[in-house]
mmCIF file of C-alpha atoms in Angstrom:
data_model
loop_
_atom_site.group_PDB
_atom_site.id
_atom_site.type_symbol
_atom_site.label_atom_id
_atom_site.label_comp_id
_atom_site.label_asym_id
_atom_site.label_seq_id
_atom_site.Cartn_x
_atom_site.Cartn_y
_atom_site.Cartn_z
ATOM 1 C CA MET A 4 -0.161 0.188 0.459
ATOM 2 C CA THR A 5 1.055 3.838 -0.412
ATOM 3 C CA PHE A 6 -0.218 5.191 2.710
ATOM 4 C CA GLU A 7 -0.305 4.050 6.221
ATOM 5 C CA THR A 8 -3.176 5.466 8.526
ATOM 6 C CA ASN A 9 -5.311 4.624 12.491
ATOM 7 C CA GLN A 10 -8.598 4.263 11.219
ATOM 8 C CA ASP A 11 -9.474 3.281 15.404
ATOM 9 C CA GLN A 12 -8.776 7.059 16.121
ATOM 10 C CA ASP A 13 -10.607 8.567 12.675
ATOM 11 C CA PRO A 14 -12.171 5.460 10.948
ATOM 12 C CA HIS A 15 -13.130 8.406 7.942
ATOM 13 C CA ALA A 16 -9.440 9.336 7.305
ATOM 14 C CA ASN A 17 -9.737 7.912 4.477
ATOM 15 C CA ASP A 18 -13.147 9.099 2.920
ATOM 16 C CA ALA A 19 -13.093 11.021 -0.279
ATOM 17 C CA ALA A 20 -14.565 14.470 -0.659
ATOM 18 C CA PRO A 21 -18.202 14.531 -1.268
ATOM 19 C CA TYR A 22 -18.814 14.707 -5.210
ATOM 20 C CA ALA A 23 -19.125 18.325 -6.082
ATOM 21 C CA GLY A 24 -19.317 18.315 -9.994
ATOM 22 C CA GLY A 25 -17.375 19.052 -13.213
ATOM 23 C CA ASP A 26 -15.190 15.638 -13.597
ATOM 24 C CA PRO A 27 -15.675 12.815 -11.461
ATOM 25 C CA TYR A 28 -11.952 11.575 -11.528
ATOM 26 C CA ALA A 29 -10.448 14.889 -10.544
ATOM 27 C CA ASP A 30 -9.799 13.195 -7.409
ATOM 28 C CA TYR A 31 -9.460 10.309 -8.241
ATOM 29 C CA ARG A 32 -6.420 9.174 -6.149
ATOM 30 C CA THR A 33 -3.605 6.600 -7.172
ATOM 31 C CA GLY A 34 -0.127 4.730 -7.087
ATOM 32 C CA ASP A 35 2.673 3.161 -9.109
ATOM 33 C CA PHE A 36 2.507 -0.663 -9.057
ATOM 34 C CA PRO A 37 4.997 -1.680 -10.682
ATOM 35 C CA PHE A 38 3.157 -4.964 -10.901
ATOM 36 C CA THR A 39 0.563 -3.642 -13.267
ATOM 37 C CA GLU A 40 2.929 -4.573 -16.530
ATOM 38 C CA LEU A 41 1.823 -8.338 -16.305
ATOM 39 C CA VAL A 42 -1.316 -9.400 -17.224
ATOM 40 C CA ASP A 43 -4.846 -9.412 -15.579
ATOM 41 C CA LEU A 44 -5.201 -13.083 -14.674
ATOM 42 C CA ALA A 45 -9.448 -11.894 -13.521
ATOM 43 C CA ASP A 46 -9.383 -10.731 -17.238
ATOM 44 C CA ARG A 47 -13.039 -11.909 -18.657
ATOM 45 C CA ARG A 48 -11.025 -12.156 -22.341
ATOM 46 C CA LEU A 49 -9.533 -14.905 -20.723
ATOM 47 C CA GLY A 50 -12.212 -16.131 -19.370
ATOM 48 C CA ALA A 51 -12.645 -15.097 -15.688
ATOM 49 C CA GLY A 52 -15.948 -14.888 -14.019
ATOM 50 C CA VAL A 53 -17.224 -13.322 -10.491
ATOM 51 C CA VAL A 54 -18.744 -16.771 -9.575
ATOM 52 C CA ALA A 55 -20.189 -16.366 -5.900
ATOM 53 C CA ALA A 56 -21.296 -13.330 -3.310
ATOM 54 C CA ASN A 57 -22.927 -13.606 -0.412
ATOM 55 C CA ASP A 58 -24.824 -10.260 -1.026
ATOM 56 C CA GLU A 59 -25.039 -8.007 -3.774
ATOM 57 C CA PHE A 60 -28.230 -5.502 -3.023
ATOM 58 C CA PHE A 61 -26.855 -2.320 -4.217
ATOM 59 C CA ALA A 62 -25.002 -3.521 -7.415
ATOM 60 C CA GLU A 63 -24.133 -6.991 -9.001
ATOM 61 C CA ARG A 64 -20.859 -8.194 -8.418
ATOM 62 C CA GLU A 65 -20.037 -8.885 -11.750
ATOM 63 C CA ASN A 66 -19.405 -5.175 -12.375
ATOM 64 C CA LEU A 67 -15.431 -5.846 -10.576
ATOM 65 C CA LEU A 68 -14.484 -7.474 -13.837
ATOM 66 C CA VAL A 69 -15.341 -4.988 -16.386
ATOM 67 C CA ARG A 70 -12.838 -3.332 -18.192
ATOM 68 C CA GLU A 71 -14.041 -0.284 -18.257
ATOM 69 C CA ARG A 72 -12.557 2.088 -16.001
ATOM 70 C CA ALA A 73 -16.230 2.693 -13.551
ATOM 71 C CA VAL A 74 -18.448 5.675 -14.486
ATOM 72 C CA PHE A 75 -20.113 7.705 -12.034
ATOM 73 C CA ASP A 76 -23.471 9.747 -12.909
ATOM 74 C CA PRO A 77 -25.601 11.919 -10.393
ATOM 75 C CA GLU A 78 -28.355 12.253 -11.998
ATOM 76 C CA ARG A 79 -29.248 7.896 -11.735
ATOM 77 C CA PHE A 80 -30.851 6.749 -8.705
ATOM 78 C CA GLY A 81 -32.981 2.979 -8.709
ATOM 79 C CA HIS A 82 -35.877 1.873 -6.526
ATOM 80 C CA LYS A 83 -33.238 0.717 -4.127
ATOM 81 C CA GLY A 84 -31.201 4.120 -4.182
ATOM 82 C CA LYS A 85 -28.039 5.481 -5.606
ATOM 83 C CA ILE A 86 -26.864 3.064 -9.241
ATOM 84 C CA MET A 87 -22.982 2.213 -8.697
ATOM 85 C CA ASP A 88 -20.724 1.265 -11.205
ATOM 86 C CA GLY A 89 -19.513 -2.070 -9.214
ATOM 87 C CA TRP A 90 -20.434 -4.234 -6.441
ATOM 88 C CA GLU A 91 -22.047 -3.031 -3.358
ATOM 89 C CA THR A 92 -23.427 -4.316 -0.260
ATOM 90 C CA ARG A 93 -25.953 -3.728 1.437
ATOM 91 C CA ARG A 94 -24.667 -1.884 5.032
ATOM 92 C CA ARG A 95 -24.577 -4.532 7.665
ATOM 93 C CA ARG A 96 -26.031 -4.416 10.496
ATOM 94 C CA GLY A 97 -25.536 -6.009 14.817
ATOM 95 C CA ALA A 98 -26.705 -8.221 16.770
ATOM 96 C CA ASP A 99 -29.750 -5.925 18.678
ATOM 97 C CA ALA A 100 -30.775 -3.109 19.551
ATOM 98 C CA GLU A 101 -27.821 -3.502 22.091
ATOM 99 C CA ASN A 102 -25.457 -4.245 19.616
ATOM 100 C CA VAL A 103 -26.109 -1.777 16.727
ATOM 101 C CA PHE A 104 -22.736 -2.000 14.791
ATOM 102 C CA PRO A 105 -21.435 -5.453 13.175
ATOM 103 C CA ALA A 106 -19.623 -8.106 15.179
ATOM 104 C CA PRO A 107 -15.586 -7.500 14.384
ATOM 105 C CA GLU A 108 -15.369 -10.393 12.092
ATOM 106 C CA ASP A 109 -18.510 -9.938 10.210
ATOM 107 C CA HIS A 110 -17.556 -8.894 5.873
ATOM 108 C CA ASP A 111 -19.061 -9.250 2.677
ATOM 109 C CA TRP A 112 -17.348 -11.620 0.172
ATOM 110 C CA ALA A 113 -17.053 -12.338 -3.379
ATOM 111 C CA ILE A 114 -15.259 -15.246 -5.163
ATOM 112 C CA VAL A 115 -13.150 -14.762 -8.345
ATOM 113 C CA ARG A 116 -12.302 -17.638 -11.257
ATOM 114 C CA LEU A 117 -8.968 -16.503 -12.679
ATOM 115 C CA GLY A 118 -9.302 -16.377 -16.577
ATOM 116 C CA ALA A 119 -5.629 -18.010 -16.638
ATOM 117 C CA PRO A 120 -4.215 -19.941 -12.922
ATOM 118 C CA GLY A 121 -1.009 -18.409 -12.294
ATOM 119 C CA VAL A 122 0.680 -16.952 -9.793
ATOM 120 C CA VAL A 123 -0.597 -13.022 -8.125
ATOM 121 C CA ARG A 124 2.122 -10.728 -7.845
ATOM 122 C CA GLY A 125 -0.467 -8.104 -7.997
ATOM 123 C CA ILE A 126 -4.354 -6.595 -6.737
ATOM 124 C CA VAL A 127 -5.675 -3.332 -7.283
ATOM 125 C CA VAL A 128 -8.337 -3.380 -5.360
ATOM 126 C CA ASP A 129 -10.582 0.069 -7.242
ATOM 127 C CA THR A 130 -12.885 2.479 -5.167
ATOM 128 C CA ALA A 131 -13.605 4.288 -7.397
ATOM 129 C CA HIS A 132 -16.551 6.564 -6.617
ATOM 130 C CA PHE A 133 -17.328 5.517 -3.275
ATOM 131 C CA ARG A 134 -16.039 8.445 -1.571
ATOM 132 C CA GLY A 135 -17.732 7.756 1.970
ATOM 133 C CA ASN A 136 -19.086 4.313 1.070
ATOM 134 C CA TYR A 137 -16.394 1.837 0.261
ATOM 135 C CA PRO A 138 -15.263 -0.793 3.061
ATOM 136 C CA GLN A 139 -12.911 0.227 6.127
ATOM 137 C CA ARG A 140 -10.705 -2.850 5.181
ATOM 138 C CA VAL A 141 -10.332 -5.564 2.708
ATOM 139 C CA SER A 142 -8.611 -8.534 1.778
ATOM 140 C CA VAL A 143 -7.935 -11.500 -0.583
ATOM 141 C CA GLN A 144 -7.876 -15.040 -0.061
ATOM 142 C CA ALA A 145 -7.145 -17.385 -2.432
ATOM 143 C CA THR A 146 -7.411 -21.299 -3.656
ATOM 144 C CA ALA A 147 -6.539 -23.847 -5.722
ATOM 145 C CA VAL A 148 -9.288 -25.889 -7.485
ATOM 146 C CA GLU A 149 -9.143 -28.239 -10.454
ATOM 147 C CA GLY A 150 -11.475 -28.377 -13.228
ATOM 148 C CA SER A 151 -14.771 -25.988 -13.289
ATOM 149 C CA PRO A 152 -15.792 -26.472 -9.728
ATOM 150 C CA SER A 153 -19.446 -25.071 -8.226
ATOM 151 C CA PRO A 154 -19.603 -22.466 -5.693
ATOM 152 C CA GLU A 155 -21.227 -24.704 -2.663
ATOM 153 C CA GLU A 156 -17.438 -26.346 -3.507
ATOM 154 C CA LEU A 157 -15.068 -23.047 -3.451
ATOM 155 C CA LEU A 158 -16.344 -21.862 -0.121
ATOM 156 C CA ASP A 159 -15.544 -25.382 1.013
ATOM 157 C CA ALA A 160 -12.052 -25.385 -0.224
ATOM 158 C CA LYS A 161 -8.634 -24.060 2.062
ATOM 159 C CA TRP A 162 -8.912 -20.693 1.738
ATOM 160 C CA GLU A 163 -4.961 -19.503 1.855
ATOM 161 C CA GLU A 164 -4.339 -15.570 2.871
ATOM 162 C CA LEU A 165 -2.756 -13.020 0.266
ATOM 163 C CA VAL A 166 -3.915 -9.932 2.224
ATOM 164 C CA PRO A 167 -4.756 -9.741 5.144
ATOM 165 C CA PRO A 168 -7.630 -7.234 6.131
ATOM 166 C CA THR A 169 -5.929 -3.740 4.875
ATOM 167 C CA PRO A 170 -7.878 -0.811 5.253
ATOM 168 C CA VAL A 171 -7.970 1.081 1.778
ATOM 169 C CA ARG A 172 -9.253 4.466 0.601
ATOM 170 C CA GLY A 173 -12.459 5.787 -1.231
ATOM 171 C CA HIS A 174 -12.262 6.600 -4.116
ATOM 172 C CA ALA A 175 -8.957 5.622 -4.903
ATOM 173 C CA ALA A 176 -6.274 2.609 -6.801
ATOM 174 C CA ASN A 177 -5.850 0.515 -3.750
ATOM 175 C CA GLY A 178 -2.259 -1.203 -4.819
ATOM 176 C CA PHE A 179 -0.727 -5.114 -3.109
ATOM 177 C CA THR A 180 2.348 -6.795 -3.726
ATOM 178 C CA VAL A 181 1.825 -10.376 -3.136
ATOM 179 C CA THR A 182 4.738 -12.675 -2.618
ATOM 180 C CA ALA A 183 3.164 -15.961 -2.348
ATOM 181 C CA GLU A 184 4.536 -18.710 -4.643
ATOM 182 C CA ARG A 185 2.029 -20.843 -5.346
ATOM 183 C CA ARG A 186 -0.263 -21.168 -9.392
ATOM 184 C CA TRP A 187 -3.755 -20.843 -7.784
ATOM 185 C CA THR A 188 -7.675 -20.881 -9.759
ATOM 186 C CA HIS A 189 -9.549 -18.612 -7.942
ATOM 187 C CA VAL A 190 -9.656 -15.458 -5.555
ATOM 188 C CA ARG A 191 -11.934 -14.283 -2.638
ATOM 189 C CA VAL A 192 -11.813 -10.953 -1.680
ATOM 190 C CA CYS A 193 -13.680 -9.734 0.902
ATOM 191 C CA GLN A 194 -14.944 -6.167 2.354
ATOM 192 C CA HIS A 195 -15.314 -5.446 6.795
ATOM 193 C CA PRO A 196 -17.689 -5.313 6.886
ATOM 194 C CA ASP A 197 -19.453 -4.220 4.233
ATOM 195 C CA GLY A 198 -19.365 -1.563 1.303
ATOM 196 C CA GLY A 199 -18.264 -0.911 -2.274
ATOM 197 C CA ILE A 200 -15.511 -1.998 -4.737
ATOM 198 C CA ALA A 201 -15.571 -0.415 -8.322
ATOM 199 C CA ARG A 202 -13.586 -2.976 -9.984
ATOM 200 C CA LEU A 203 -11.106 -5.613 -9.099
ATOM 201 C CA ARG A 204 -7.870 -6.339 -10.565
ATOM 202 C CA VAL A 205 -5.693 -9.818 -10.718
ATOM 203 C CA HIS A 206 -1.910 -9.229 -11.974
ATOM 204 C CA GLY A 207 0.985 -12.117 -12.509
ATOM 205 C CA GLU A 208 1.918 -14.336 -14.317
ATOM 206 C CA VAL A 209 0.189 -17.377 -15.953
ATOM 207 C CA VAL A 210 1.052 -20.974 -14.887
ATOM 208 C CA PRO A 211 -0.749 -23.806 -17.881
ATOM 209 C CA ASP A 212 -1.653 -27.121 -17.234
ATOM 210 C CA PRO A 213 1.236 -28.697 -18.742
ATOM 211 C CA GLU A 214 -1.261 -32.098 -19.475
ATOM 212 C CA TRP A 215 -3.701 -30.115 -21.625
ATOM 213 C CA LEU A 216 -1.144 -28.188 -23.571
ATOM 214 C CA GLU A 217 0.469 -31.477 -24.484
ATOM 215 C CA LEU A 218 -3.586 -32.839 -24.948
ATOM 216 C CA LEU A 219 -3.536 -30.153 -27.451
ATOM 217 C CA GLY A 220 -0.973 -30.798 -29.268
ATOM 218 C CA THR A 221 -0.323 -27.610 -31.681
ATOM 219 C CA LEU A 222 -1.163 -24.767 -30.004
ATOM 220 C CA ASP A 223 -0.702 -21.154 -30.105
ATOM 221 C CA LEU A 224 2.705 -21.114 -28.586
ATOM 222 C CA ILE A 225 2.357 -17.139 -27.273
ATOM 223 C CA SER A 226 -0.597 -16.748 -26.433
ATOM 224 C CA VAL A 227 -1.755 -15.526 -22.345
ATOM 225 C CA LEU A 228 -3.661 -18.970 -21.847
ATOM 226 C CA ASN A 229 -0.898 -20.845 -23.010
ATOM 227 C CA GLY A 230 1.613 -19.038 -20.415
ATOM 228 C CA GLY A 231 3.157 -16.670 -23.027
ATOM 229 C CA SER A 232 4.608 -13.379 -21.609
ATOM 230 C CA TYR A 233 5.216 -9.596 -23.164
ATOM 231 C CA GLU A 234 8.358 -9.104 -21.827
ATOM 232 C CA ASP A 235 9.510 -5.606 -23.244
ATOM 233 C CA ALA A 236 8.963 -3.320 -25.892
ATOM 234 C CA SER A 237 10.329 -0.121 -27.478
ATOM 235 C CA ASP A 238 6.727 2.225 -26.238
ATOM 236 C CA ARG A 239 3.810 1.704 -24.618
ATOM 237 C CA PHE A 240 2.446 5.009 -25.324
ATOM 238 C CA TYR A 241 -1.070 4.209 -25.900
ATOM 239 C CA SER A 242 -1.830 0.495 -25.483
ATOM 240 C CA SER A 243 -0.193 -2.101 -23.454
ATOM 241 C CA PRO A 244 1.518 -5.073 -25.848
ATOM 242 C CA THR A 245 -0.014 -7.830 -24.090
ATOM 243 C CA GLN A 246 -3.117 -7.193 -25.938
ATOM 244 C CA ILE A 247 -1.196 -8.961 -28.861
ATOM 245 C CA ILE A 248 -1.836 -11.903 -27.278
ATOM 246 C CA LEU A 249 -4.610 -12.540 -25.821
ATOM 247 C CA PRO A 250 -7.264 -14.597 -27.279
ATOM 248 C CA GLY A 251 -9.698 -13.556 -29.752
ATOM 249 C CA THR A 252 -10.309 -11.156 -32.281
ATOM 250 C CA SER A 253 -10.034 -7.725 -31.594
ATOM 251 C CA ARG A 254 -12.552 -5.703 -31.334
ATOM 252 C CA LYS A 255 -11.310 -2.183 -31.840
ATOM 253 C CA MET A 256 -9.096 -0.018 -32.538
ATOM 254 C CA ASP A 257 -7.183 0.325 -28.794
ATOM 255 C CA ASP A 258 -7.349 -3.779 -28.513
ATOM 256 C CA GLY A 259 -4.112 -4.623 -29.497
ATOM 257 C CA TRP A 260 -0.512 -2.521 -29.094
ATOM 258 C CA GLU A 261 -0.485 0.601 -30.603
ATOM 259 C CA ASN A 262 2.832 3.329 -30.419
ATOM 260 C CA ARG A 263 3.779 7.212 -31.078
ATOM 261 C CA ARG A 264 4.305 7.898 -34.318
ATOM 262 C CA ARG A 265 8.108 7.646 -34.735
ATOM 263 C CA ARG A 266 10.055 10.627 -35.732
ATOM 264 C CA VAL A 267 13.877 9.200 -35.436
ATOM 265 C CA ARG A 268 14.900 7.814 -38.470
ATOM 266 C CA GLY A 269 17.333 4.181 -38.769
ATOM 267 C CA THR A 270 15.143 3.732 -35.380
ATOM 268 C CA ASN A 271 11.309 1.178 -34.957
ATOM 269 C CA ASP A 272 9.153 0.035 -32.727
ATOM 270 C CA TRP A 273 9.218 -3.381 -31.176
ATOM 271 C CA VAL A 274 8.216 -5.891 -28.150
ATOM 272 C CA ARG A 275 9.913 -9.074 -26.967
ATOM 273 C CA PHE A 276 7.190 -12.019 -25.651
ATOM 274 C CA ARG A 277 8.402 -14.907 -23.957
ATOM 275 C CA LEU A 278 7.341 -18.364 -24.541
ATOM 276 C CA ALA A 279 5.919 -20.236 -21.367
ATOM 277 C CA ALA A 280 8.677 -23.503 -22.148
ATOM 278 C CA GLN A 281 10.734 -23.832 -25.567
ATOM 279 C CA GLY A 282 8.622 -24.085 -28.455
ATOM 280 C CA ALA A 283 8.840 -25.237 -31.899
ATOM 281 C CA VAL A 284 6.519 -22.649 -34.080
ATOM 282 C CA ARG A 285 5.306 -23.511 -37.665
ATOM 283 C CA ALA A 286 2.935 -20.979 -38.461
ATOM 284 C CA VAL A 287 2.660 -17.323 -37.592
ATOM 285 C CA GLU A 288 -0.289 -15.194 -37.830
ATOM 286 C CA ILE A 289 0.075 -11.600 -37.983
ATOM 287 C CA ASP A 290 -3.632 -9.126 -37.434
ATOM 288 C CA THR A 291 -3.698 -5.671 -37.922
ATOM 289 C CA ALA A 292 -7.746 -5.342 -37.229
ATOM 290 C CA TYR A 293 -9.124 -2.095 -37.007
ATOM 291 C CA LEU A 294 -5.596 -0.712 -37.239
ATOM 292 C CA LYS A 295 -6.461 1.211 -40.604
ATOM 293 C CA GLY A 296 -4.214 4.032 -41.202
ATOM 294 C CA ASN A 297 -1.579 3.277 -37.787
ATOM 295 C CA SER A 298 -0.729 -0.037 -38.618
ATOM 296 C CA ALA A 299 2.662 -1.669 -38.966
ATOM 297 C CA GLY A 300 4.613 -0.361 -42.470
ATOM 298 C CA TRP A 301 6.676 -3.677 -42.493
ATOM 299 C CA ILE A 302 7.422 -6.387 -39.656
ATOM 300 C CA ALA A 303 10.268 -8.401 -39.359
ATOM 301 C CA LEU A 304 10.341 -11.415 -36.723
ATOM 302 C CA GLN A 305 12.795 -12.000 -34.746
ATOM 303 C CA GLY A 306 14.161 -15.784 -31.589
ATOM 304 C CA CYS A 307 15.918 -16.914 -29.868
ATOM 305 C CA ASN A 308 16.684 -19.998 -27.847
ATOM 306 C CA GLY A 309 17.791 -19.381 -24.820
ATOM 307 C CA ASP A 310 17.991 -15.845 -22.501
ATOM 308 C CA PRO A 311 19.074 -12.543 -24.543
ATOM 309 C CA SER A 312 20.108 -11.342 -21.816
ATOM 310 C CA GLY A 313 22.779 -14.675 -20.980
ATOM 311 C CA GLY A 314 23.692 -14.027 -24.751
ATOM 312 C CA ALA A 315 21.451 -16.135 -25.771
ATOM 313 C CA GLU A 316 21.696 -15.237 -30.462
ATOM 314 C CA TRP A 317 18.364 -13.995 -32.197
ATOM 315 C CA PHE A 318 18.374 -15.247 -35.417
ATOM 316 C CA GLU A 319 15.239 -14.533 -38.398
ATOM 317 C CA ILE A 320 11.959 -16.531 -38.106
ATOM 318 C CA ILE A 321 9.812 -13.875 -41.007
ATOM 319 C CA PRO A 322 12.211 -11.083 -43.184
ATOM 320 C CA ARG A 323 10.805 -7.794 -42.906
ATOM 321 C CA THR A 324 7.722 -7.582 -45.071
ATOM 322 C CA LYS A 325 5.020 -5.503 -45.644
ATOM 323 C CA LEU A 326 1.493 -5.526 -43.842
ATOM 324 C CA GLN A 327 -1.841 -4.369 -45.035
ATOM 325 C CA PRO A 328 -3.827 -2.460 -42.578
ATOM 326 C CA ASP A 329 -6.897 -4.576 -41.328
ATOM 327 C CA THR A 330 -6.002 -7.502 -42.283
ATOM 328 C CA LEU A 331 -4.924 -10.885 -41.344
ATOM 329 C CA HIS A 332 -1.371 -12.070 -42.713
ATOM 330 C CA ARG A 333 -0.323 -15.623 -42.418
ATOM 331 C CA PHE A 334 3.088 -16.705 -42.819
ATOM 332 C CA LYS A 335 5.087 -20.130 -43.571
ATOM 333 C CA PRO A 336 8.787 -19.802 -41.779
ATOM 334 C CA ALA A 337 11.593 -20.772 -44.073
ATOM 335 C CA ALA A 338 11.982 -23.840 -41.804
ATOM 336 C CA GLN A 339 10.828 -25.142 -37.620
ATOM 337 C CA ALA A 340 11.881 -22.210 -35.386
ATOM 338 C CA VAL A 341 12.622 -23.334 -32.205
ATOM 339 C CA VAL A 342 12.463 -20.737 -29.365
ATOM 340 C CA THR A 343 12.373 -19.313 -26.066
ATOM 341 C CA HIS A 344 11.702 -15.641 -26.828
ATOM 342 C CA VAL A 345 10.588 -13.717 -29.857
ATOM 343 C CA ARG A 346 10.698 -10.087 -30.346
ATOM 344 C CA LEU A 347 8.371 -8.229 -33.150
ATOM 345 C CA ASP A 348 10.115 -4.964 -34.841
ATOM 346 C CA ALA A 349 7.732 -2.616 -36.695
ATOM 347 C CA PHE A 350 8.800 -0.479 -39.145
ATOM 348 C CA PRO A 351 9.378 1.992 -38.458
ATOM 349 C CA ASP A 352 6.026 2.304 -36.604
ATOM 350 C CA GLY A 353 2.903 1.534 -35.681
ATOM 351 C CA GLY A 354 -0.002 -1.157 -34.318
ATOM 352 C CA VAL A 355 -0.410 -4.976 -34.594
ATOM 353 C CA ALA A 356 -3.919 -6.362 -32.811
ATOM 354 C CA ARG A 357 -2.651 -10.117 -33.218
ATOM 355 C CA MET A 358 0.292 -12.157 -33.351
ATOM 356 C CA ARG A 359 -0.636 -16.200 -32.919
ATOM 357 C CA LEU A 360 3.003 -18.649 -32.677
ATOM 358 C CA HIS A 361 1.345 -21.731 -34.384
ATOM 359 C CA GLY A 362 3.287 -25.066 -33.034
ATOM 360 C CA ALA A 363 4.476 -27.470 -30.543
ATOM 361 C CA LEU A 364 6.404 -27.603 -26.896
ATOM 362 C CA THR A 365 9.593 -29.887 -27.195
ATOM 363 C CA GLU A 366 10.475 -32.308 -24.804
ATOM 364 C CA GLN A 367 12.676 -29.787 -23.199
ATOM 365 C CA GLY A 368 9.751 -27.101 -23.125
ATOM 366 C CA ALA A 369 6.844 -29.597 -21.833
ATOM 367 C CA ALA A 370 9.177 -31.009 -19.442
ATOM 368 C CA ASP A 371 10.312 -27.408 -18.147
ATOM 369 C CA LEU A 372 7.067 -26.821 -17.915
ATOM 370 C CA ARG A 373 5.782 -29.662 -15.951
ATOM 371 C CA ALA A 374 8.828 -29.375 -13.114
ATOM 372 C CA ARG A 375 7.213 -25.428 -12.757
ATOM 373 C CA PHE A 376 3.989 -26.736 -12.806
ATOM 374 C CA THR A 377 4.609 -29.079 -9.537
ATOM 375 C CA ALA A 378 6.844 -26.525 -7.506
ATOM 376 C CA LEU A 379 3.798 -23.910 -7.903
ATOM 377 C CA GLY A 380 1.610 -26.677 -6.086
ATOM 378 C CA GLY A 381 0.373 -27.804 -9.410
#
């Protein structure tokens, strides 16, 4: 967290000022959370969902995973009260007239199925627009249950604490670094004792099930769902390069990687990715969907087998090739490429919506992935 407070002395220390008109995000509070560069394991585009909640009286639990930032309409009310873009529970009460406040252990909860199981590195609990009705504290637990468990099965699972009950600020992005080296499939976010949360983001590293990948045989070696990850890029001005390796097709212009206009001659933009493990690439797809006047002019693809920072040499997979805007391009490399990393170069700049590397894990790659899966509790 980026702040400290003693709420026992001032329980309203973390309130935001009431909305006074104008831009509702003008006084929104946030911080620098380096882990947000990692993929959001709770992204609905990966298959995530909010499978259960004990209460969603004012606002439904599904809002937690909406990709866009929360919207605030000061004039929007319903028969239950103010309509909020988030998950909001009713006010908890005590047991009787002599004990009107909820008990210290009382809390509300929502269970989220991660779209891609993996190691959690950081969590953002966003209380945007919940200025005085946010939870006093939040906590987050995680569990690993394979398959498609029901909410009842998840409630009986063994949960481990990732974030202990911790004060949060209203109308703010509250970030938590996580250090547990385990592979998780579900998280449970708790509000102590009640309140509202606008959005939940669970950033980390995907760890796919090696048995499933072996059953698939041919797969997209760079897909986020199969453990591919973005490592570095020359430019992230408009959008994250991670979007290039998301499943599905791009839905609009910003659902991909787009960089600034490059003005220095003799230079170009690039992005580097790491496969989950060593794989053999047999076919490549580069898609510029919705990028009509701003797609990359030309691309080239290089690969290396080993850690590039440790001296592994890069070699050519696809030579410099002209791209068409708003078009799916398919390439057959001159030879099967065995790689652990790839680098996509855009000349001189421009956007790419999606990239697919079709192939299979090598024997060494499969063995390495099984070893990591086992080490992380899989």
